[in-house]
Short mmCIF file of C-alpha atoms in Angstrom, two decimals:
data_model
loop_
_atom_site.label_atom_id
_atom_site.label_comp_id
_atom_site.label_asym_id
_atom_site.label_seq_id
_atom_site.Cartn_x
_atom_site.Cartn_y
_atom_site.Cartn_z
CA MET A 1 69.45 -146.10 -218.36
CA LYS A 2 67.91 -146.93 -215.36
CA HIS A 3 64.12 -147.42 -215.19
CA LEU A 4 63.14 -147.00 -211.45
CA SER A 5 60.08 -147.94 -209.70
CA ILE A 6 58.90 -146.19 -206.57
CA LEU A 7 57.81 -149.73 -205.05
CA ASN A 8 60.95 -151.51 -206.07
CA ASP A 9 63.46 -148.70 -205.38
CA ILE A 10 61.83 -145.71 -203.32
CA LEU A 11 59.24 -146.94 -200.98
CA GLY A 12 61.12 -150.41 -200.96
CA PRO A 13 62.39 -152.89 -201.24
CA VAL A 14 60.74 -154.19 -197.82
CA ILE A 15 64.01 -155.43 -195.65
CA ARG A 16 65.19 -156.09 -192.23
CA GLY A 17 67.58 -153.48 -190.63
CA PRO A 18 69.55 -152.01 -189.61
CA SER A 19 70.84 -151.08 -193.00
CA SER A 20 69.38 -151.30 -196.36
CA SER A 21 73.24 -150.91 -198.16
CA HIS A 22 74.46 -153.38 -195.65
CA THR A 23 71.75 -155.91 -194.34
CA GLY A 24 69.40 -155.75 -197.31
CA GLY A 25 72.10 -155.37 -199.90
CA SER A 26 74.08 -158.38 -198.45
CA PHE A 27 71.00 -160.42 -198.42
CA PHE A 28 70.12 -159.52 -201.94
CA ILE A 29 73.77 -160.18 -203.27
CA GLY A 30 73.60 -163.73 -201.34
CA ARG A 31 70.38 -164.49 -202.95
CA LEU A 32 71.46 -163.49 -206.55
CA ALA A 33 74.86 -165.45 -206.09
CA ARG A 34 73.06 -168.45 -205.01
CA ASP A 35 70.81 -168.36 -207.78
CA LEU A 36 74.02 -168.24 -210.11
CA LEU A 37 75.53 -171.16 -208.56
CA GLY A 38 72.54 -173.26 -209.58
CA GLU A 39 72.98 -175.94 -206.99
CA GLU A 40 73.35 -176.42 -203.26
CA LEU A 41 75.76 -174.10 -201.81
CA VAL A 42 78.66 -175.71 -199.60
CA ARG A 43 81.12 -173.33 -199.22
CA ALA A 44 81.48 -169.60 -199.62
CA ARG A 45 84.35 -167.01 -199.28
CA ILE A 46 83.41 -163.38 -199.06
CA VAL A 47 86.31 -160.76 -199.39
CA PHE A 48 85.48 -157.18 -198.40
CA ASP A 49 87.90 -154.25 -199.71
CA ALA A 50 90.23 -153.03 -196.76
CA GLN A 51 89.44 -149.51 -197.72
CA GLY A 52 85.62 -149.61 -198.00
CA SER A 53 82.92 -149.19 -195.64
CA TYR A 54 81.76 -153.12 -195.76
CA GLY A 55 84.40 -154.36 -193.54
CA ARG A 56 84.27 -151.78 -190.96
CA VAL A 57 80.63 -152.26 -190.15
CA CYS A 58 79.87 -155.88 -191.05
CA ARG A 59 79.03 -157.19 -187.60
CA GLN A 60 77.49 -154.05 -186.46
CA GLN A 61 75.04 -153.80 -189.39
CA LYS A 62 74.48 -157.46 -189.81
CA CYS A 63 76.11 -157.94 -193.12
CA ASP A 64 76.88 -161.32 -192.03
CA LEU A 65 73.63 -162.29 -191.43
CA GLY A 66 72.33 -160.68 -194.65
CA PHE A 67 74.78 -162.84 -196.69
CA ALA A 68 74.04 -166.00 -194.89
CA ALA A 69 70.20 -165.75 -195.10
CA GLY A 70 70.47 -164.87 -199.08
CA LEU A 71 73.05 -167.67 -199.23
CA LEU A 72 70.48 -169.93 -197.62
CA GLY A 73 67.60 -168.81 -200.19
CA TRP A 74 65.40 -167.57 -197.46
CA GLU A 75 63.20 -164.75 -197.46
CA ILE A 76 64.40 -161.40 -195.95
CA THR A 77 61.59 -161.49 -193.80
CA ASP A 78 62.01 -165.04 -192.62
CA SER A 79 61.67 -164.66 -188.76
CA ARG A 80 64.94 -167.07 -188.40
CA PHE A 81 67.05 -164.14 -189.54
CA SER A 82 69.05 -163.55 -186.54
CA GLU A 83 70.11 -167.31 -186.63
CA ALA A 84 71.20 -167.54 -190.41
CA LEU A 85 74.67 -168.13 -189.53
CA TYR A 86 74.42 -170.83 -186.86
CA ILE A 87 71.79 -172.48 -189.24
CA ALA A 88 74.07 -172.26 -192.01
CA SER A 89 76.80 -173.83 -190.21
CA ARG A 90 74.44 -176.58 -189.00
CA SER A 91 73.52 -177.23 -192.34
CA GLY A 92 76.89 -177.74 -193.94
CA LEU A 93 77.49 -174.14 -195.28
CA LYS A 94 80.78 -172.91 -194.54
CA ILE A 95 80.85 -168.94 -194.89
CA ASP A 96 84.28 -167.33 -194.29
CA PHE A 97 84.49 -163.27 -194.18
CA GLU A 98 87.68 -161.64 -195.18
CA LEU A 99 89.37 -158.25 -194.95
CA ALA A 100 91.95 -157.70 -198.05
CA SER A 101 93.13 -154.89 -200.34
CA LEU A 102 91.24 -154.99 -203.40
CA PRO A 103 92.70 -152.54 -205.93
CA GLU A 104 89.79 -152.88 -208.56
CA ALA A 105 87.04 -151.64 -206.01
CA ASP A 106 85.29 -148.86 -207.48
CA HIS A 107 82.79 -148.47 -204.72
CA PRO A 108 82.82 -148.25 -200.86
CA ASN A 109 80.62 -151.33 -200.80
CA PHE A 110 82.63 -153.48 -203.20
CA ILE A 111 82.97 -157.14 -202.48
CA LEU A 112 84.03 -160.40 -203.85
CA LEU A 113 82.61 -163.96 -203.61
CA GLU A 114 83.77 -167.37 -204.24
CA LEU A 115 80.97 -169.73 -204.31
CA ALA A 116 81.42 -173.84 -204.41
CA GLY A 117 78.43 -176.18 -204.87
CA SER A 118 77.72 -179.87 -203.61
CA SER A 119 78.58 -181.27 -206.99
CA GLY A 120 81.95 -179.27 -207.40
CA GLN A 121 80.66 -176.13 -209.48
CA GLU A 122 82.35 -173.13 -208.58
CA ILE A 123 81.74 -169.45 -209.54
CA LYS A 124 83.56 -166.03 -208.61
CA LEU A 125 81.68 -162.79 -209.03
CA LYS A 126 82.53 -159.18 -207.85
CA ALA A 127 79.39 -157.19 -206.79
CA ARG A 128 78.59 -153.79 -204.80
CA SER A 129 75.75 -152.81 -202.91
CA VAL A 130 74.71 -149.26 -204.29
CA GLY A 131 72.37 -147.92 -201.76
CA GLY A 132 68.83 -148.34 -200.80
CA GLY A 133 68.78 -152.24 -200.93
CA LEU A 134 70.02 -151.95 -204.78
CA VAL A 135 72.73 -154.30 -205.88
CA GLU A 136 74.87 -154.95 -208.83
CA ILE A 137 76.88 -158.16 -209.78
CA ILE A 138 79.57 -156.48 -212.11
CA GLU A 139 81.39 -159.62 -213.11
CA LEU A 140 80.94 -163.34 -213.45
CA GLN A 141 83.83 -165.94 -213.75
CA GLY A 142 85.95 -163.17 -214.97
CA TRP A 143 83.14 -161.66 -217.73
CA PRO A 144 82.24 -158.08 -217.12
CA VAL A 145 78.22 -158.29 -216.56
CA GLN A 146 75.76 -156.20 -215.39
CA ILE A 147 72.89 -158.11 -213.19
CA ARG A 148 70.91 -155.87 -211.02
CA GLY A 149 68.03 -158.33 -209.92
CA ASP A 150 65.60 -156.50 -211.91
CA ARG A 151 65.26 -158.80 -214.78
CA TYR A 152 65.35 -162.47 -215.36
CA ASP A 153 69.15 -162.85 -216.33
CA TYR A 154 70.41 -166.04 -218.49
CA LEU A 155 74.02 -166.31 -219.22
CA PHE A 156 75.61 -168.90 -221.86
CA LEU A 157 79.02 -169.73 -222.64
CA ILE A 158 79.79 -171.05 -225.84
CA PRO A 159 82.63 -171.36 -228.51
CA GLU A 160 83.19 -168.43 -230.54
CA LYS A 161 82.17 -170.37 -233.54
CA GLU A 162 78.83 -170.91 -232.44
CA LYS A 163 77.76 -167.16 -232.24
CA GLU A 164 76.32 -166.56 -235.40
CA ALA A 165 73.97 -169.59 -235.33
CA LEU A 166 72.75 -168.82 -231.51
CA ARG A 167 72.33 -165.52 -232.62
CA ASN A 168 69.87 -166.35 -235.62
CA PHE A 169 68.42 -169.24 -233.29
CA LEU A 170 67.75 -166.61 -230.42
CA GLY A 171 66.08 -164.25 -233.09
CA SER A 172 63.34 -166.53 -233.84
CA PHE A 173 62.37 -167.23 -230.40
CA LEU A 174 62.76 -163.93 -228.40
CA ILE A 175 60.18 -161.08 -228.35
CA GLN A 176 61.69 -157.54 -229.21
CA THR A 177 61.55 -156.33 -225.52
CA GLU A 178 64.32 -158.53 -224.55
CA ARG A 179 68.03 -157.79 -224.88
CA ILE A 180 71.21 -160.12 -226.02
CA ASP A 181 74.57 -159.20 -225.18
CA PHE A 182 77.63 -160.98 -226.58
CA GLN A 183 80.98 -160.66 -225.51
CA GLU A 184 83.91 -162.28 -227.29
CA ARG A 185 87.08 -163.30 -225.16
CA GLY A 186 89.49 -165.35 -227.11
CA GLU A 187 87.80 -168.51 -228.51
CA GLU A 188 84.90 -167.93 -226.25
CA VAL A 189 81.59 -165.98 -226.19
CA LEU A 190 79.39 -165.08 -223.44
CA THR A 191 75.97 -164.50 -224.16
CA HIS A 192 73.65 -162.65 -221.94
CA ILE A 193 69.73 -162.67 -222.53
CA ILE A 194 68.36 -159.94 -220.19
CA SER A 195 64.58 -160.50 -220.20
CA CYS A 196 61.29 -159.19 -218.55
CA VAL A 197 59.89 -162.50 -218.60
CA SER A 198 61.31 -166.11 -217.61
CA LEU A 199 62.17 -168.07 -220.68
CA ASN A 200 60.81 -171.41 -221.23
CA PRO A 201 62.95 -174.18 -219.70
CA ASP A 202 62.64 -176.00 -223.02
CA LEU A 203 64.12 -173.43 -224.94
CA ILE A 204 67.09 -173.16 -222.25
CA GLU A 205 67.52 -177.08 -222.69
CA THR A 206 67.70 -176.76 -226.40
CA ILE A 207 70.40 -174.18 -226.22
CA LYS A 208 72.16 -176.65 -224.02
CA ASN A 209 72.25 -179.41 -226.12
CA LYS A 210 72.48 -177.49 -229.56
CA PHE A 211 75.50 -175.11 -228.98
CA ASN A 212 78.40 -177.24 -227.16
CA LEU A 213 77.72 -175.18 -224.08
CA LYS A 214 80.64 -174.46 -221.84
CA GLY A 215 78.81 -172.85 -219.05
CA PHE A 216 75.31 -171.68 -218.14
CA TRP A 217 74.34 -169.36 -215.36
CA SER A 218 70.82 -167.68 -214.54
CA CYS A 219 69.14 -165.73 -211.71
CA GLN A 220 65.42 -164.56 -211.34
CA PRO A 221 64.44 -160.80 -210.38
CA LEU A 222 64.39 -159.72 -206.85
CA ARG A 223 61.27 -157.57 -207.29
CA LEU A 224 58.98 -156.34 -209.61
CA VAL A 225 59.93 -156.25 -213.33
CA ALA A 226 60.20 -152.51 -214.28
CA SER A 227 59.67 -153.01 -217.92
CA GLY A 228 57.64 -150.05 -219.11
CA LYS A 229 58.78 -146.47 -220.09
CA PRO A 230 59.02 -143.50 -217.15
CA LEU A 231 56.56 -140.77 -217.53
CA PHE A 232 59.25 -138.76 -216.03
CA ARG A 233 62.74 -138.51 -214.67
CA SER A 234 62.91 -134.72 -213.51
CA ALA A 235 60.80 -132.65 -211.51
CA THR A 236 60.82 -130.43 -214.49
CA GLU A 237 58.99 -133.21 -216.56
CA ALA A 238 56.90 -134.19 -213.82
CA LEU A 239 55.55 -130.49 -213.44
CA ILE A 240 55.00 -130.21 -217.02
CA LEU A 241 52.93 -133.44 -217.10
CA ALA A 242 50.95 -132.56 -213.96
CA GLU A 243 49.81 -129.15 -215.18
CA LYS A 244 48.77 -130.73 -218.57
CA GLU A 245 46.93 -133.61 -217.48
CA LYS A 246 45.58 -131.63 -214.41
CA LYS A 247 47.14 -134.46 -211.73
CA THR A 248 48.38 -133.99 -207.99
CA LEU A 249 51.89 -135.08 -207.63
CA GLY A 250 50.30 -138.19 -205.96
CA GLU A 251 48.18 -139.28 -208.88
CA LEU A 252 51.03 -138.71 -211.25
CA ALA A 253 53.19 -141.05 -209.25
CA ILE A 254 50.67 -143.64 -209.21
CA ALA A 255 50.25 -143.32 -213.09
CA TYR A 256 54.11 -143.53 -213.29
CA GLU A 257 54.23 -146.75 -211.67
CA SER A 258 51.41 -148.08 -213.28
CA GLN A 259 53.27 -147.58 -216.74
CA ILE A 260 56.58 -148.71 -215.35
CA LEU A 261 55.37 -152.02 -213.70
CA GLY A 262 52.48 -152.78 -216.49
CA LEU A 263 50.14 -153.13 -213.69
CA LYS A 264 46.39 -151.20 -213.42
CA GLU A 265 46.15 -148.19 -210.88
CA SER A 266 44.34 -150.07 -208.50
CA GLU A 267 46.82 -152.89 -208.10
CA ILE A 268 49.45 -149.97 -207.66
CA LYS A 269 47.17 -148.59 -205.12
CA LYS A 270 46.76 -151.81 -203.26
CA GLU A 271 50.56 -152.19 -203.09
CA LEU A 272 51.06 -148.77 -201.71
CA GLY A 273 48.52 -149.93 -198.89
CA GLN A 274 50.55 -152.99 -198.50
CA ARG A 275 53.64 -150.42 -197.89
CA LEU A 276 51.68 -148.00 -195.64
CA GLU A 277 50.58 -151.12 -193.42
CA ILE A 278 54.48 -152.31 -192.77
CA MET A 279 55.01 -148.66 -191.80
CA LYS A 280 52.23 -148.82 -189.26
CA GLN A 281 53.51 -152.05 -188.26
CA ALA A 282 57.06 -150.85 -187.52
CA VAL A 283 55.96 -147.66 -185.81
CA ALA A 284 53.54 -150.05 -183.60
CA TYR A 285 56.47 -152.60 -182.55
CA GLY A 286 59.10 -149.64 -181.81
CA LEU A 287 56.78 -148.10 -179.49
CA LYS A 288 57.22 -151.41 -177.20
CA LYS A 289 59.64 -151.16 -174.18
CA ASP A 290 62.10 -154.03 -174.73
CA LEU A 291 64.14 -153.95 -178.33
CA PRO A 292 67.23 -155.47 -178.89
CA LEU A 293 69.15 -152.10 -179.55
CA GLN A 294 72.90 -152.58 -179.72
CA LEU A 295 73.69 -148.97 -177.95
CA LEU A 296 70.83 -146.85 -177.40
CA ARG A 297 68.07 -147.71 -174.75
CA PRO A 298 64.76 -147.51 -176.50
CA THR A 299 62.72 -144.38 -175.45
CA ALA A 300 60.19 -143.62 -178.32
CA HIS A 301 57.58 -145.32 -175.98
CA LEU A 302 58.68 -142.65 -173.19
CA ILE A 303 58.66 -139.71 -175.58
CA PHE A 304 55.13 -140.86 -176.78
CA GLN A 305 53.67 -141.17 -173.31
CA THR A 306 55.14 -138.13 -171.78
CA GLU A 307 53.55 -136.26 -174.59
CA LYS A 308 50.30 -137.74 -174.12
CA GLU A 309 50.33 -136.62 -170.30
CA GLY A 310 50.95 -133.36 -171.57
CA LYS A 311 54.41 -133.12 -169.63
CA LEU A 312 56.67 -131.70 -172.65
CA ALA A 313 57.62 -128.15 -173.27
CA CYS A 314 55.62 -128.09 -176.53
CA GLY A 315 53.95 -131.57 -177.67
CA GLY A 316 51.75 -131.74 -180.35
CA PRO A 317 51.60 -133.74 -183.78
CA LEU A 318 55.11 -132.48 -184.53
CA THR A 319 56.75 -134.13 -181.50
CA ARG A 320 54.39 -137.07 -181.99
CA ALA A 321 55.41 -137.41 -185.56
CA ALA A 322 59.30 -137.39 -184.24
CA ALA A 323 58.40 -139.89 -181.57
CA ARG A 324 56.51 -142.41 -184.20
CA ALA A 325 59.99 -141.81 -186.39
CA MET A 326 62.14 -142.96 -183.66
CA ALA A 327 59.76 -145.80 -182.84
CA ALA A 328 60.21 -146.96 -186.80
CA GLN A 329 63.76 -146.50 -186.61
CA HIS A 330 64.16 -148.52 -183.29
CA THR A 331 62.31 -151.28 -185.03
CA ALA A 332 65.15 -151.11 -187.97
CA ALA A 333 67.76 -151.06 -185.65
CA SER A 334 66.55 -154.03 -183.98
CA MET A 335 66.39 -155.98 -187.04
CA GLY A 336 62.90 -155.65 -187.66
CA VAL A 337 61.00 -155.29 -190.97
CA VAL A 338 60.78 -152.00 -192.42
CA CYS A 339 60.33 -150.57 -195.90
CA ALA A 340 63.64 -148.86 -197.27
CA ALA A 341 61.96 -145.54 -197.54
CA PRO A 342 64.48 -144.66 -199.27
CA THR A 343 66.97 -146.65 -197.22
CA ALA A 344 66.79 -148.73 -193.61
CA GLY A 345 68.95 -145.70 -191.91
CA SER A 346 66.14 -143.48 -192.96
CA ALA A 347 63.25 -145.86 -192.46
CA GLY A 348 61.74 -144.04 -189.75
CA THR A 349 61.10 -140.61 -191.30
CA LEU A 350 58.16 -141.40 -193.69
CA PRO A 351 56.27 -143.80 -191.07
CA GLY A 352 56.65 -140.72 -188.60
CA VAL A 353 55.17 -138.72 -190.86
CA MET A 354 52.37 -141.07 -192.57
CA VAL A 355 51.05 -142.39 -189.14
CA THR A 356 50.54 -138.96 -187.74
CA LEU A 357 48.79 -137.67 -190.91
CA LEU A 358 46.41 -140.72 -190.47
CA GLU A 359 45.98 -140.97 -186.37
CA ASP A 360 46.37 -137.07 -185.81
CA LYS A 361 45.20 -135.53 -188.88
CA GLY A 362 42.39 -137.87 -189.63
CA LEU A 363 43.53 -138.55 -193.24
CA SER A 364 41.72 -141.57 -195.09
CA GLN A 365 43.35 -144.29 -196.24
CA GLU A 366 42.77 -143.25 -199.89
CA LYS A 367 44.26 -139.99 -199.24
CA ALA A 368 47.15 -141.45 -197.56
CA ILE A 369 48.12 -143.77 -200.12
CA GLU A 370 48.28 -140.54 -202.59
CA ALA A 371 50.29 -138.76 -200.15
CA LEU A 372 52.84 -141.93 -199.87
CA ALA A 373 53.06 -142.16 -203.47
CA ALA A 374 53.90 -138.39 -203.67
CA ALA A 375 56.65 -138.99 -201.21
CA GLY A 376 57.93 -141.68 -203.67
CA ALA A 377 57.93 -139.16 -206.85
CA VAL A 378 60.26 -137.07 -204.96
CA GLY A 379 62.23 -140.04 -204.16
CA LEU A 380 62.29 -141.04 -207.86
CA ILE A 381 63.95 -137.79 -208.71
CA VAL A 382 66.50 -138.38 -206.48
CA GLY A 383 67.16 -141.81 -207.42
CA TYR A 384 67.44 -140.63 -211.24
CA ARG A 385 69.96 -137.56 -210.35
CA ALA A 386 71.91 -138.72 -207.45
CA THR A 387 71.91 -141.78 -204.87
CA PHE A 388 70.54 -142.96 -201.80
CA ALA A 389 74.27 -144.23 -200.71
CA ALA A 390 75.61 -142.56 -197.58
CA GLU A 391 78.95 -144.26 -198.50
CA VAL A 392 78.75 -141.85 -201.58
CA ALA A 393 77.29 -138.45 -200.54
CA GLY A 394 76.51 -138.85 -196.66
CA CYS A 395 73.69 -138.80 -194.61
CA GLN A 396 71.90 -136.11 -196.65
CA VAL A 397 70.72 -138.23 -199.50
CA GLU A 398 69.48 -140.83 -196.91
CA ILE A 399 67.68 -138.76 -193.97
CA GLY A 400 67.81 -135.72 -195.92
CA ALA A 401 66.00 -137.67 -198.90
CA ALA A 402 63.40 -139.08 -196.49
CA GLY A 403 62.63 -135.82 -195.12
CA ALA A 404 62.27 -134.03 -198.30
CA MET A 405 59.70 -137.18 -199.35
CA GLY A 406 57.97 -136.73 -195.92
CA ALA A 407 57.52 -132.85 -196.66
CA ALA A 408 56.16 -133.82 -200.40
CA ALA A 409 53.63 -136.45 -198.50
CA VAL A 410 52.15 -133.42 -196.02
CA VAL A 411 51.53 -131.05 -199.05
CA GLN A 412 49.84 -133.83 -201.01
CA ALA A 413 47.91 -134.52 -197.92
CA ALA A 414 46.96 -131.01 -197.36
CA GLY A 415 45.42 -130.70 -201.04
CA GLY A 416 48.43 -128.75 -202.30
CA LEU A 417 49.87 -128.73 -205.89
CA ALA A 418 52.30 -130.83 -207.53
CA ARG A 419 54.68 -127.68 -207.50
CA GLN A 420 54.07 -126.93 -204.03
CA ALA A 421 55.04 -130.59 -202.99
CA PHE A 422 58.38 -130.26 -204.96
CA ASP A 423 58.94 -126.83 -203.40
CA ALA A 424 58.51 -128.21 -199.83
CA ALA A 425 60.99 -131.01 -200.94
CA SER A 426 63.25 -128.54 -202.06
CA ILE A 427 63.69 -126.49 -198.87
CA SER A 428 64.01 -129.76 -196.63
CA PHE A 429 66.84 -130.67 -198.93
CA GLN A 430 68.16 -127.28 -198.67
CA ASN A 431 68.23 -127.58 -194.97
CA THR A 432 69.79 -130.68 -194.86
CA MET A 433 72.65 -130.29 -197.43
CA GLY A 434 76.14 -131.15 -196.37
CA SER A 435 74.88 -133.67 -193.34
CA VAL A 436 77.54 -136.09 -192.99
CA CYS A 437 77.05 -139.95 -191.88
CA ASP A 438 79.19 -140.13 -188.83
CA LEU A 439 77.50 -143.14 -187.44
CA VAL A 440 78.64 -144.17 -183.60
CA GLN A 441 80.72 -147.49 -183.73
CA GLY A 442 79.36 -148.27 -187.09
CA ILE A 443 75.81 -148.77 -185.95
CA CYS A 444 72.67 -147.19 -187.28
CA GLU A 445 71.78 -145.67 -183.85
CA ILE A 446 73.31 -142.50 -183.10
CA PRO A 447 72.63 -140.09 -184.47
CA CYS A 448 70.49 -141.61 -187.04
CA HIS A 449 67.28 -142.32 -184.64
CA THR A 450 67.15 -138.32 -183.41
CA ARG A 451 67.95 -137.46 -187.23
CA ASN A 452 64.94 -139.57 -188.27
CA ALA A 453 62.58 -137.86 -185.74
CA LEU A 454 63.86 -134.35 -186.64
CA ALA A 455 63.12 -135.02 -190.38
CA ALA A 456 59.68 -136.27 -189.85
CA ALA A 457 58.66 -133.01 -187.82
CA SER A 458 60.33 -130.91 -190.23
CA SER A 459 58.52 -132.24 -193.14
CA PHE A 460 55.50 -130.53 -191.44
CA ILE A 461 57.05 -127.33 -191.08
CA CYS A 462 58.42 -127.36 -194.64
CA ALA A 463 55.18 -128.21 -195.92
CA ASP A 464 53.63 -125.32 -193.83
CA LEU A 465 56.29 -122.83 -195.13
CA ILE A 466 55.35 -123.48 -198.68
CA LEU A 467 51.47 -123.42 -198.19
CA GLY A 468 51.54 -120.48 -196.39
CA GLY A 469 53.39 -118.49 -199.02
CA TYR A 470 57.01 -118.98 -198.79
CA GLU A 471 58.28 -118.83 -202.23
CA ASN A 472 61.24 -121.23 -203.25
CA PRO A 473 63.66 -119.83 -205.51
CA ILE A 474 65.74 -122.92 -206.33
CA PRO A 475 63.93 -125.60 -208.08
CA PHE A 476 64.08 -129.40 -206.82
CA ASP A 477 66.12 -130.59 -209.76
CA GLU A 478 68.82 -128.02 -209.18
CA THR A 479 68.61 -128.53 -205.41
CA ILE A 480 69.31 -132.46 -205.57
CA ASP A 481 72.12 -131.58 -208.12
CA ALA A 482 73.75 -129.30 -205.69
CA VAL A 483 73.10 -131.95 -202.78
CA TYR A 484 74.82 -134.57 -204.91
CA GLU A 485 77.87 -132.77 -205.65
CA VAL A 486 78.49 -131.52 -202.09
CA GLY A 487 78.04 -135.35 -201.29
CA LYS A 488 80.78 -136.19 -203.42
CA MET A 489 82.94 -133.74 -202.02
CA LEU A 490 82.71 -134.79 -198.61
CA PRO A 491 85.75 -136.90 -197.45
CA GLN A 492 85.31 -140.58 -197.06
CA GLU A 493 85.83 -140.21 -193.15
CA LEU A 494 82.55 -138.88 -193.02
CA LYS A 495 80.58 -141.41 -195.09
CA VAL A 496 79.67 -144.41 -193.03
CA THR A 497 83.10 -145.46 -192.12
CA SER A 498 82.75 -143.74 -188.61
CA LEU A 499 86.33 -142.25 -188.77
CA ALA A 500 85.44 -138.67 -188.02
CA GLY A 501 82.78 -136.62 -186.50
CA LEU A 502 80.28 -137.92 -183.76
CA ALA A 503 82.06 -141.02 -183.93
CA LEU A 504 85.46 -139.74 -182.77
CA CYS A 505 83.73 -138.17 -179.61
CA PRO A 506 85.60 -140.01 -176.62
CA SER A 507 82.04 -140.47 -175.15
CA ALA A 508 80.80 -142.37 -178.51
CA GLN A 509 83.64 -144.75 -178.41
CA SER A 510 83.53 -145.61 -174.57
CA LEU A 511 79.82 -146.69 -175.18
CA LYS A 512 78.97 -150.20 -174.25
CA ARG A 513 76.99 -152.42 -176.82
CA ARG A 514 74.35 -154.37 -175.30
CA GLU A 515 75.09 -157.88 -177.15
CA GLU A 516 78.56 -157.56 -175.56
#
C-alpha cells in the first residue's frame, strides 16, 4: 500500500523541467540504475517501447539529458545539466537510445536498460516513470522486483539451500520495521531487504562472505523516507479528523507529514518554506525576457508589465496570478529548477497562486506555509485515489490537479474550513474533467503555459464561489474517482503522444523550434 508524502510526492520532488515524468523520471531511473550497478558505468543501452510516449518525446522533453545526468551520479539541480550528454561522452560513458517493440510494456513510460561497468559487471532492468517524478524498477536481472527509490533496497542472490540459514541470520539482526522478500527460481533465491535505514556495512560483508553469494545489488532512497503511518488517505477521513481535532486543512496536512516522515512539525514547516522559496524563484526567473523556450516566445514579463501599467481589459490579482503561473512554467520549459507540484507540466499553477497570496494579498510566511500544506493535502488524496500521469489520464490529473490544489490553498489563506477547501478543490476538478494532453510537437509549452495560467486564476474564483456560499453537491473523493475513470477512457492519442487535438493543427505542426 502506498505511503505518500507531501514533500516527496506532491510538492516535489524538486526537479528540472520541462517534464516530471520524462525529464525528472528519466533522471531518477538513471540514478537508481547507477546505484544498482555498483561500479563506474562505461556503457548504457536504453530502449523505449515503440507504442509508448517516451520515444515520441525523448529529445523534446530532455529525457536524454535526464538519463545522462542520473547515470553520471549528479544531482538534478547540477548547473551542468544541459551538457550531460556531452560530458558523459567526454568521460567515456557511451549511452545509446533505441526504439523497439517491447511486448511486455505495461505503461506508456516503460523502458528497458542494460548497463555495463568498468570491471565487466552488467545488469539488465525494466522500469517505468509513473508520473510526478515517481519511478519504479520492476525487474532486475530477470527477477520481478519493486524498487521505488523510497527506501534502502538490498538484494542478495544466494543458492536455494542457503535460504533458511539466511532467513534465520537476518531475523536476529534486523528490526521489525524492515521487510524481507524471498523469491525462488530453480536453485537460486533472491532475497530483497527493504529498509527504512541503511544496513551496517559490516552486516552486508558478513552476508556476502557467509552465504555463497552469487549476486548483490543495492540502492539508496531518492528522497526522505516515509516510514510512518498515514493519518488519512481520503478526503472523508481527513474531514473527520479535522473536525475531531479542530484543525484547518493546512494544520492537518502538517500533522500528516510529521507523522509519515517522523519529523517535528517545525521541521516540516521549514521544508515547506524551502519549497515555497523555490516557487518564488521560479516565478522571478520566468519573468525575465530571454529564456530558452523551444516554441514559444517568453511573454509572462510582458503580460505582467502591461497589467502593471493598467493597459489590460481587467487586470488585478487574477491576471497577475496567471502571469506568474506562466512565468514559473517558462522556467520549467527552459530546464529551470521547479517543484513538481504535482508535476513539471503543472509546475506553474501553484507558484502563481502562492506568490499572488504573498505579494498581492499580504499573506504572512507562516500562513503561506499552511496554505501550501493545504494544497499538498488535496494532492495527497489525488495521489492515493488516482494518478498524476497525463500518460494515463490526460492533462486533467496534472494541471487539473494543480488547479484543485491551488483552490484549496486560497481557501486556507482566507481562513476557510477544511470542508470548504475540499469543496473548492472539487469544483475546480469538476471544471477541468476530461481535459486532454495534446502538447504541440511533444513539448511542454503549447497549450501547457496558458493552461497553467488559467488554472492559477481559476483557483481564486473557485475559492470565492465556495466561500461565498455555493454548496458543492459532489464530494472530493467522488470527484477524483470520476476524473480518473474519465482519464482512463481517453484514447492514447490524447495522452502525451501528440497524435491528436491541438498537436495536429497545421499551424502547430509548422512551428519552428528555436533550437533548430
